[in-house]
PDB file of C-alpha atoms in Angstrom:
ATOM      1  CA  UNK A   1      72.681  32.797   3.905  1.00 52.00           C
ATOM      2  CA  UNK A   2      72.238  30.008   6.420  1.00 53.00           C
ATOM      3  CA  UNK A   3      75.553  28.312   7.267  1.00 55.00           C
ATOM      4  CA  UNK A   4      75.733  24.552   6.680  1.00 56.00           C
ATOM      5  CA  UNK A   5      74.888  22.351   9.633  1.00 52.00           C
ATOM      6  CA  UNK A   6      77.911  21.047  11.530  1.00 51.00           C
ATOM      7  CA  UNK A   7      78.933  17.523  10.738  1.00 51.00           C
ATOM      8  CA  UNK A   8      77.884  14.803  13.202  1.00 46.00           C
ATOM      9  CA  UNK A   9      81.518  13.985  13.920  1.00 47.00           C
ATOM     10  CA  UNK A  10      82.042  17.607  15.087  1.00 51.00           C
ATOM     11  CA  UNK A  11      79.021  17.551  17.378  1.00 45.00           C
ATOM     12  CA  UNK A  12      79.267  13.980  18.567  1.00 55.00           C
ATOM     13  CA  UNK A  13      82.785  12.497  18.386  1.00 50.00           C
ATOM     14  CA  UNK A  14      81.491   9.233  19.846  1.00 52.00           C
ATOM     15  CA  UNK A  15      79.164   8.804  16.857  1.00 51.00           C
ATOM     16  CA  UNK A  16      82.142   8.507  14.532  1.00 52.00           C
ATOM     17  CA  UNK A  17      83.742   6.034  16.944  1.00 53.00           C
ATOM     18  CA  UNK A  18      80.650   3.835  16.913  1.00 54.00           C
ATOM     19  CA  UNK A  19      80.546   3.790  13.120  1.00 57.00           C
ATOM     20  CA  UNK A  20      84.085   2.506  12.756  1.00 62.00           C
ATOM     21  CA  UNK A  21      84.063  -1.165  11.828  1.00 64.00           C
ATOM     22  CA  UNK A  22      86.357  -3.186  14.157  1.00 66.00           C
ATOM     23  CA  UNK A  23      88.125  -4.873  11.257  1.00 62.00           C
ATOM     24  CA  UNK A  24      90.568  -6.842  13.462  1.00 63.00           C
ATOM     25  CA  UNK A  25      87.595  -8.710  14.941  1.00 70.00           C
ATOM     26  CA  UNK A  26      86.118  -9.228  11.464  1.00 68.00           C
ATOM     27  CA  UNK A  27      89.444 -10.694  10.348  1.00 62.00           C
ATOM     28  CA  UNK A  28      89.668 -12.854  13.480  1.00 66.00           C
ATOM     29  CA  UNK A  29      86.166 -14.223  12.863  1.00 71.00           C
ATOM     30  CA  UNK A  30      87.028 -15.043   9.250  1.00 68.00           C
ATOM     31  CA  UNK A  31      90.271 -16.740  10.281  1.00 61.00           C
ATOM     32  CA  UNK A  32      88.508 -18.795  12.940  1.00 69.00           C
ATOM     33  CA  UNK A  33      85.826 -19.885  10.452  1.00 71.00           C
ATOM     34  CA  UNK A  34      88.506 -20.884   7.950  1.00 55.00           C
ATOM     35  CA  UNK A  35      90.430 -22.782  10.609  1.00 60.00           C
ATOM     36  CA  UNK A  36      87.261 -24.561  11.704  1.00 65.00           C
ATOM     37  CA  UNK A  37      86.502 -25.579   8.112  1.00 61.00           C
ATOM     38  CA  UNK A  38      90.016 -26.923   7.675  1.00 49.00           C
ATOM     39  CA  UNK A  39      89.849 -28.914  10.901  1.00 58.00           C
ATOM     40  CA  UNK A  40      86.490 -30.502  10.075  1.00 61.00           C
ATOM     41  CA  UNK A  41      87.644 -31.230   6.522  1.00 46.00           C
ATOM     42  CA  UNK A  42      90.770 -32.880   7.913  1.00 44.00           C
ATOM     43  CA  UNK A  43      88.666 -35.018  10.247  1.00 51.00           C
ATOM     44  CA  UNK A  44      86.326 -36.113   7.476  1.00 50.00           C
ATOM     45  CA  UNK A  45      89.115 -36.915   5.003  1.00 40.00           C
ATOM     46  CA  UNK A  46      91.459 -38.670   7.394  1.00 41.00           C
ATOM     47  CA  UNK A  47      91.582 -42.406   6.671  1.00 42.00           C
ATOM     48  CA  UNK A  48      93.933 -43.309   9.494  1.00 41.00           C
ATOM     49  CA  UNK A  49      94.352 -42.359  13.140  1.00 39.00           C
ATOM     50  CA  UNK A  50      95.948 -39.006  12.294  1.00 46.00           C
ATOM     51  CA  UNK A  51      93.850 -35.905  11.612  1.00 73.00           C
ATOM     52  CA  UNK A  52      94.472 -32.201  12.017  1.00 79.00           C
ATOM     53  CA  UNK A  53      92.819 -32.325  15.424  1.00 82.00           C
ATOM     54  CA  UNK A  54      95.054 -35.159  16.557  1.00 85.00           C
ATOM     55  CA  UNK A  55      98.205 -33.685  15.019  1.00 85.00           C
ATOM     56  CA  UNK A  56      97.776 -30.362  16.814  1.00 87.00           C
ATOM     57  CA  UNK A  57      97.019 -31.998  20.159  1.00 88.00           C
ATOM     58  CA  UNK A  58      99.972 -34.373  19.950  1.00 87.00           C
ATOM     59  CA  UNK A  59     102.206 -31.403  19.165  1.00 88.00           C
ATOM     60  CA  UNK A  60     101.406 -30.143  22.669  1.00 89.00           C
ATOM     61  CA  UNK A  61     103.054 -33.237  24.218  1.00 90.00           C
ATOM     62  CA  UNK A  62     106.530 -34.699  24.261  1.00 88.00           C
ATOM     63  CA  UNK A  63     106.800 -37.169  21.323  1.00 87.00           C
ATOM     64  CA  UNK A  64     106.004 -40.672  22.500  1.00 83.00           C
ATOM     65  CA  UNK A  65     104.854 -39.483  25.931  1.00 85.00           C
ATOM     66  CA  UNK A  66     101.262 -38.092  25.839  1.00 81.00           C
ATOM     67  CA  UNK A  67     101.360 -37.534  29.604  1.00 83.00           C
ATOM     68  CA  UNK A  68     104.244 -35.029  29.396  1.00 86.00           C
ATOM     69  CA  UNK A  69     103.422 -31.520  28.090  1.00 88.00           C
ATOM     70  CA  UNK A  70     106.024 -29.671  26.089  1.00 89.00           C
ATOM     71  CA  UNK A  71     107.889 -26.747  27.608  1.00 87.00           C
ATOM     72  CA  UNK A  72     109.532 -25.995  30.961  1.00 92.00           C
ATOM     73  CA  UNK A  73     108.195 -27.302  34.262  1.00 89.00           C
ATOM     74  CA  UNK A  74     106.537 -23.983  35.189  1.00 93.00           C
ATOM     75  CA  UNK A  75     104.525 -23.724  31.938  1.00 93.00           C
ATOM     76  CA  UNK A  76     101.510 -25.923  32.897  1.00 92.00           C
ATOM     77  CA  UNK A  77     100.881 -23.793  35.986  1.00 93.00           C
ATOM     78  CA  UNK A  78     101.136 -20.594  33.939  1.00 94.00           C
ATOM     79  CA  UNK A  79      98.744 -21.985  31.333  1.00 94.00           C
ATOM     80  CA  UNK A  80      96.202 -22.809  34.057  1.00 94.00           C
ATOM     81  CA  UNK A  81      96.398 -19.179  35.158  1.00 94.00           C
ATOM     82  CA  UNK A  82      95.735 -18.037  31.596  1.00 95.00           C
ATOM     83  CA  UNK A  83      92.808 -20.407  31.129  1.00 95.00           C
ATOM     84  CA  UNK A  84      91.265 -19.050  34.346  1.00 94.00           C
ATOM     85  CA  UNK A  85      90.831 -15.709  32.550  1.00 94.00           C
ATOM     86  CA  UNK A  86      88.101 -17.432  30.527  1.00 93.00           C
ATOM     87  CA  UNK A  87      86.371 -19.039  33.499  1.00 92.00           C
ATOM     88  CA  UNK A  88      82.806 -18.205  34.462  1.00 91.00           C
ATOM     89  CA  UNK A  89      83.935 -16.552  37.705  1.00 93.00           C
ATOM     90  CA  UNK A  90      86.470 -14.209  36.094  1.00 94.00           C
ATOM     91  CA  UNK A  91      84.234 -13.340  33.131  1.00 94.00           C
ATOM     92  CA  UNK A  92      81.302 -12.582  35.428  1.00 94.00           C
ATOM     93  CA  UNK A  93      83.542 -10.301  37.490  1.00 95.00           C
ATOM     94  CA  UNK A  94      84.794  -8.508  34.364  1.00 93.00           C
ATOM     95  CA  UNK A  95      81.255  -7.979  33.051  1.00 93.00           C
ATOM     96  CA  UNK A  96      80.010  -6.748  36.433  1.00 94.00           C
ATOM     97  CA  UNK A  97      82.854  -4.238  36.873  1.00 93.00           C
ATOM     98  CA  UNK A  98      82.415  -2.981  33.298  1.00 89.00           C
ATOM     99  CA  UNK A  99      78.667  -2.586  33.702  1.00 91.00           C
ATOM    100  CA  UNK A 100      79.137  -0.619  36.936  1.00 93.00           C
ATOM    101  CA  UNK A 101      81.710   1.615  35.216  1.00 87.00           C
ATOM    102  CA  UNK A 102      79.255   2.325  32.378  1.00 86.00           C
ATOM    103  CA  UNK A 103      76.471   3.067  34.859  1.00 91.00           C
ATOM    104  CA  UNK A 104      78.721   5.551  36.657  1.00 90.00           C
ATOM    105  CA  UNK A 105      79.329   7.179  33.270  1.00 82.00           C
ATOM    106  CA  UNK A 106      75.532   7.302  32.772  1.00 85.00           C
ATOM    107  CA  UNK A 107      75.858   4.991  29.761  1.00 82.00           C
ATOM    108  CA  UNK A 108      72.762   3.045  30.709  1.00 87.00           C
ATOM    109  CA  UNK A 109      72.119   1.625  27.255  1.00 83.00           C
ATOM    110  CA  UNK A 110      75.689   0.386  26.886  1.00 81.00           C
ATOM    111  CA  UNK A 111      75.595  -1.195  30.353  1.00 87.00           C
ATOM    112  CA  UNK A 112      72.365  -3.042  29.495  1.00 89.00           C
ATOM    113  CA  UNK A 113      73.830  -4.243  26.184  1.00 86.00           C
ATOM    114  CA  UNK A 114      76.983  -5.540  27.892  1.00 87.00           C
ATOM    115  CA  UNK A 115      74.977  -7.599  30.371  1.00 91.00           C
ATOM    116  CA  UNK A 116      72.498  -8.844  27.762  1.00 90.00           C
ATOM    117  CA  UNK A 117      75.137  -9.765  25.184  1.00 88.00           C
ATOM    118  CA  UNK A 118      77.324 -11.746  27.558  1.00 89.00           C
ATOM    119  CA  UNK A 119      74.474 -13.467  29.414  1.00 91.00           C
ATOM    120  CA  UNK A 120      72.567 -14.532  26.293  1.00 90.00           C
ATOM    121  CA  UNK A 121      75.795 -15.652  24.615  1.00 88.00           C
ATOM    122  CA  UNK A 122      76.663 -17.920  27.538  1.00 89.00           C
ATOM    123  CA  UNK A 123      73.184 -19.461  27.404  1.00 91.00           C
ATOM    124  CA  UNK A 124      73.511 -20.152  23.680  1.00 87.00           C
ATOM    125  CA  UNK A 125      76.867 -21.877  24.199  1.00 86.00           C
ATOM    126  CA  UNK A 126      75.389 -24.054  26.940  1.00 88.00           C
ATOM    127  CA  UNK A 127      72.529 -25.038  24.624  1.00 85.00           C
ATOM    128  CA  UNK A 128      74.884 -25.918  21.770  1.00 82.00           C
ATOM    129  CA  UNK A 129      77.015 -28.041  24.084  1.00 83.00           C
ATOM    130  CA  UNK A 130      73.933 -29.982  25.192  1.00 83.00           C
ATOM    131  CA  UNK A 131      72.731 -30.502  21.611  1.00 81.00           C
ATOM    132  CA  UNK A 132      76.085 -31.639  20.200  1.00 77.00           C
ATOM    133  CA  UNK A 133      77.212 -33.637  23.275  1.00 78.00           C
ATOM    134  CA  UNK A 134      80.742 -34.163  22.020  1.00 79.00           C
ATOM    135  CA  UNK A 135      83.013 -36.022  24.417  1.00 80.00           C
ATOM    136  CA  UNK A 136      86.229 -34.524  25.744  1.00 84.00           C
ATOM    137  CA  UNK A 137      89.488 -35.618  24.060  1.00 83.00           C
ATOM    138  CA  UNK A 138      91.081 -38.799  25.367  1.00 82.00           C
ATOM    139  CA  UNK A 139      94.092 -38.714  23.054  1.00 77.00           C
ATOM    140  CA  UNK A 140      96.440 -37.191  25.631  1.00 79.00           C
ATOM    141  CA  UNK A 141      96.413 -36.845  29.391  1.00 80.00           C
ATOM    142  CA  UNK A 142      94.415 -33.846  30.583  1.00 83.00           C
ATOM    143  CA  UNK A 143      96.177 -31.415  32.880  1.00 78.00           C
ATOM    144  CA  UNK A 144      92.946 -30.406  34.624  1.00 86.00           C
ATOM    145  CA  UNK A 145      89.563 -31.994  35.247  1.00 81.00           C
ATOM    146  CA  UNK A 146      86.528 -31.045  33.141  1.00 83.00           C
ATOM    147  CA  UNK A 147      83.093 -32.665  33.196  1.00 80.00           C
ATOM    148  CA  UNK A 148      81.019 -30.760  30.636  1.00 83.00           C
ATOM    149  CA  UNK A 149      80.752 -31.513  26.909  1.00 81.00           C
ATOM    150  CA  UNK A 150      83.529 -30.479  24.566  1.00 82.00           C
ATOM    151  CA  UNK A 151      81.976 -28.711  21.547  1.00 82.00           C
ATOM    152  CA  UNK A 152      82.303 -25.798  21.336  1.00 84.00           C
ATOM    153  CA  UNK A 153      84.902 -24.693  23.851  1.00 89.00           C
ATOM    154  CA  UNK A 154      83.060 -22.664  26.467  1.00 88.00           C
ATOM    155  CA  UNK A 155      86.242 -20.862  27.526  1.00 92.00           C
ATOM    156  CA  UNK A 156      87.076 -19.889  23.936  1.00 93.00           C
ATOM    157  CA  UNK A 157      83.516 -18.868  23.090  1.00 92.00           C
ATOM    158  CA  UNK A 158      82.651 -17.034  26.301  1.00 92.00           C
ATOM    159  CA  UNK A 159      85.987 -15.201  26.454  1.00 94.00           C
ATOM    160  CA  UNK A 160      85.457 -14.051  22.860  1.00 92.00           C
ATOM    161  CA  UNK A 161      81.897 -13.011  23.673  1.00 90.00           C
ATOM    162  CA  UNK A 162      82.926 -11.044  26.761  1.00 91.00           C
ATOM    163  CA  UNK A 163      86.260  -9.474  25.787  1.00 92.00           C
ATOM    164  CA  UNK A 164      85.421  -8.713  22.151  1.00 89.00           C
ATOM    165  CA  UNK A 165      81.935  -7.435  22.984  1.00 85.00           C
ATOM    166  CA  UNK A 166      83.339  -5.177  25.689  1.00 85.00           C
ATOM    167  CA  UNK A 167      86.003  -3.875  23.315  1.00 84.00           C
ATOM    168  CA  UNK A 168      83.449  -2.931  20.647  1.00 80.00           C
ATOM    169  CA  UNK A 169      80.813  -1.534  23.010  1.00 76.00           C
ATOM    170  CA  UNK A 170      83.458   0.621  24.710  1.00 76.00           C
ATOM    171  CA  UNK A 171      84.302   2.339  21.407  1.00 72.00           C
ATOM    172  CA  UNK A 172      81.972   5.305  22.084  1.00 68.00           C
ATOM    173  CA  UNK A 173      83.407   5.722  25.589  1.00 71.00           C
ATOM    174  CA  UNK A 174      87.073   6.077  24.616  1.00 73.00           C
ATOM    175  CA  UNK A 175      88.656   8.590  22.250  1.00 74.00           C
ATOM    176  CA  UNK A 176      91.565   8.255  19.856  1.00 78.00           C
ATOM    177  CA  UNK A 177      92.429   5.489  17.441  1.00 81.00           C
ATOM    178  CA  UNK A 178      95.410   4.409  19.556  1.00 85.00           C
ATOM    179  CA  UNK A 179      93.184   3.724  22.559  1.00 83.00           C
ATOM    180  CA  UNK A 180      90.695   1.783  20.449  1.00 84.00           C
ATOM    181  CA  UNK A 181      93.509  -0.179  18.813  1.00 86.00           C
ATOM    182  CA  UNK A 182      94.860  -0.990  22.260  1.00 88.00           C
ATOM    183  CA  UNK A 183      91.439  -2.238  23.411  1.00 86.00           C
ATOM    184  CA  UNK A 184      91.097  -4.506  20.379  1.00 87.00           C
ATOM    185  CA  UNK A 185      94.660  -5.801  20.686  1.00 90.00           C
ATOM    186  CA  UNK A 186      94.239  -6.684  24.362  1.00 91.00           C
ATOM    187  CA  UNK A 187      90.876  -8.362  23.719  1.00 91.00           C
ATOM    188  CA  UNK A 188      92.136 -10.419  20.780  1.00 92.00           C
ATOM    189  CA  UNK A 189      95.312 -11.422  22.641  1.00 94.00           C
ATOM    190  CA  UNK A 190      93.314 -12.609  25.655  1.00 94.00           C
ATOM    191  CA  UNK A 191      90.906 -14.604  23.507  1.00 95.00           C
ATOM    192  CA  UNK A 192      93.731 -16.248  21.541  1.00 94.00           C
ATOM    193  CA  UNK A 193      95.734 -17.108  24.678  1.00 95.00           C
ATOM    194  CA  UNK A 194      92.715 -18.607  26.456  1.00 96.00           C
ATOM    195  CA  UNK A 195      91.814 -20.772  23.459  1.00 94.00           C
ATOM    196  CA  UNK A 196      95.374 -22.069  23.047  1.00 94.00           C
ATOM    197  CA  UNK A 197      95.547 -22.809  26.767  1.00 95.00           C
ATOM    198  CA  UNK A 198      92.603 -25.194  26.393  1.00 94.00           C
ATOM    199  CA  UNK A 199      94.542 -27.174  23.793  1.00 92.00           C
ATOM    200  CA  UNK A 200      97.685 -27.280  25.897  1.00 92.00           C
ATOM    201  CA  UNK A 201      95.722 -28.574  28.883  1.00 92.00           C
ATOM    202  CA  UNK A 202      94.266 -31.319  26.680  1.00 88.00           C
ATOM    203  CA  UNK A 203      90.638 -30.544  27.544  1.00 90.00           C
ATOM    204  CA  UNK A 204      89.470 -29.571  24.034  1.00 88.00           C
ATOM    205  CA  UNK A 205      89.981 -30.574  20.429  1.00 86.00           C
ATOM    206  CA  UNK A 206      91.281 -27.746  18.200  1.00 87.00           C
ATOM    207  CA  UNK A 207      87.962 -27.770  16.334  1.00 84.00           C
ATOM    208  CA  UNK A 208      86.196 -27.065  19.646  1.00 86.00           C
ATOM    209  CA  UNK A 209      88.335 -23.982  20.184  1.00 91.00           C
ATOM    210  CA  UNK A 210      87.975 -22.793  16.579  1.00 87.00           C
ATOM    211  CA  UNK A 211      84.200 -23.117  16.861  1.00 85.00           C
ATOM    212  CA  UNK A 212      84.265 -21.120  20.094  1.00 87.00           C
ATOM    213  CA  UNK A 213      86.360 -18.380  18.498  1.00 90.00           C
ATOM    214  CA  UNK A 214      84.080 -18.236  15.455  1.00 85.00           C
ATOM    215  CA  UNK A 215      80.891 -18.043  17.499  1.00 85.00           C
ATOM    216  CA  UNK A 216      82.244 -15.506  19.988  1.00 87.00           C
ATOM    217  CA  UNK A 217      83.627 -13.220  17.260  1.00 86.00           C
ATOM    218  CA  UNK A 218      80.387 -13.342  15.287  1.00 83.00           C
ATOM    219  CA  UNK A 219      78.380 -12.711  18.460  1.00 84.00           C
ATOM    220  CA  UNK A 220      80.495  -9.652  19.296  1.00 84.00           C
ATOM    221  CA  UNK A 221      79.955  -8.262  15.794  1.00 81.00           C
ATOM    222  CA  UNK A 222      76.209  -8.842  16.103  1.00 81.00           C
ATOM    223  CA  UNK A 223      75.992  -6.789  19.297  1.00 80.00           C
ATOM    224  CA  UNK A 224      78.280  -4.101  17.900  1.00 77.00           C
ATOM    225  CA  UNK A 225      75.812  -3.772  15.031  1.00 77.00           C
ATOM    226  CA  UNK A 226      72.901  -3.594  17.466  1.00 77.00           C
ATOM    227  CA  UNK A 227      74.659  -0.836  19.410  1.00 71.00           C
ATOM    228  CA  UNK A 228      75.239   1.078  16.178  1.00 71.00           C
ATOM    229  CA  UNK A 229      71.566   0.740  15.175  1.00 73.00           C
ATOM    230  CA  UNK A 230      70.363   1.986  18.542  1.00 67.00           C
ATOM    231  CA  UNK A 231      72.839   4.863  18.464  1.00 63.00           C
ATOM    232  CA  UNK A 232      71.600   6.018  15.054  1.00 64.00           C
ATOM    233  CA  UNK A 233      67.991   5.901  16.207  1.00 61.00           C
ATOM    234  CA  UNK A 234      68.875   7.978  19.249  1.00 59.00           C
TER     235      UNK A 234
END
């Protein structure tokens, strides 16, 4: 009697890892979409000068003094450091180092997907910014200079694209649910902190950041699905 064929998970542990749905990112995408809907609804229903966008931004400043951010004196500098984690320079460095690591591991397909996902995502964000052409907030004093359009937040979107995509595409490389949970937690924490930093600095409306989170999360899920499809075919 021929013994049954071994299960795929026994032969290829990374296959089971790739099939696991990163539900924290799914939940984050749903939350961001809900938040975006609430913000746009608040803007459309507001009859006076106060909307959800305005309320959240004013909460980042001392009441009656839009030039003074809330918190201790060292906080603005710390927030600038956090927002730099979503800058083009830092994200490019992160993607490059990750791609080289995957190449050294002979994960050529994963390395190509990392580069393609992050590069194409950045291009899409740039195109959306040009099409929407939303002006930067002028409700409160900005704590750093920005010249590009406001919607969606490039820092929020690109950080979500890079960190969440890397977290999902690295699933087959790492083993153990604790390690995967750690990857997702770090990625989600970075994305959330970078988005909030843009609000604190006064360079984006909350709806800009929510749109960036929503797009970046959905983009990461799209490329996770593509990786899974390619893995099954292989």
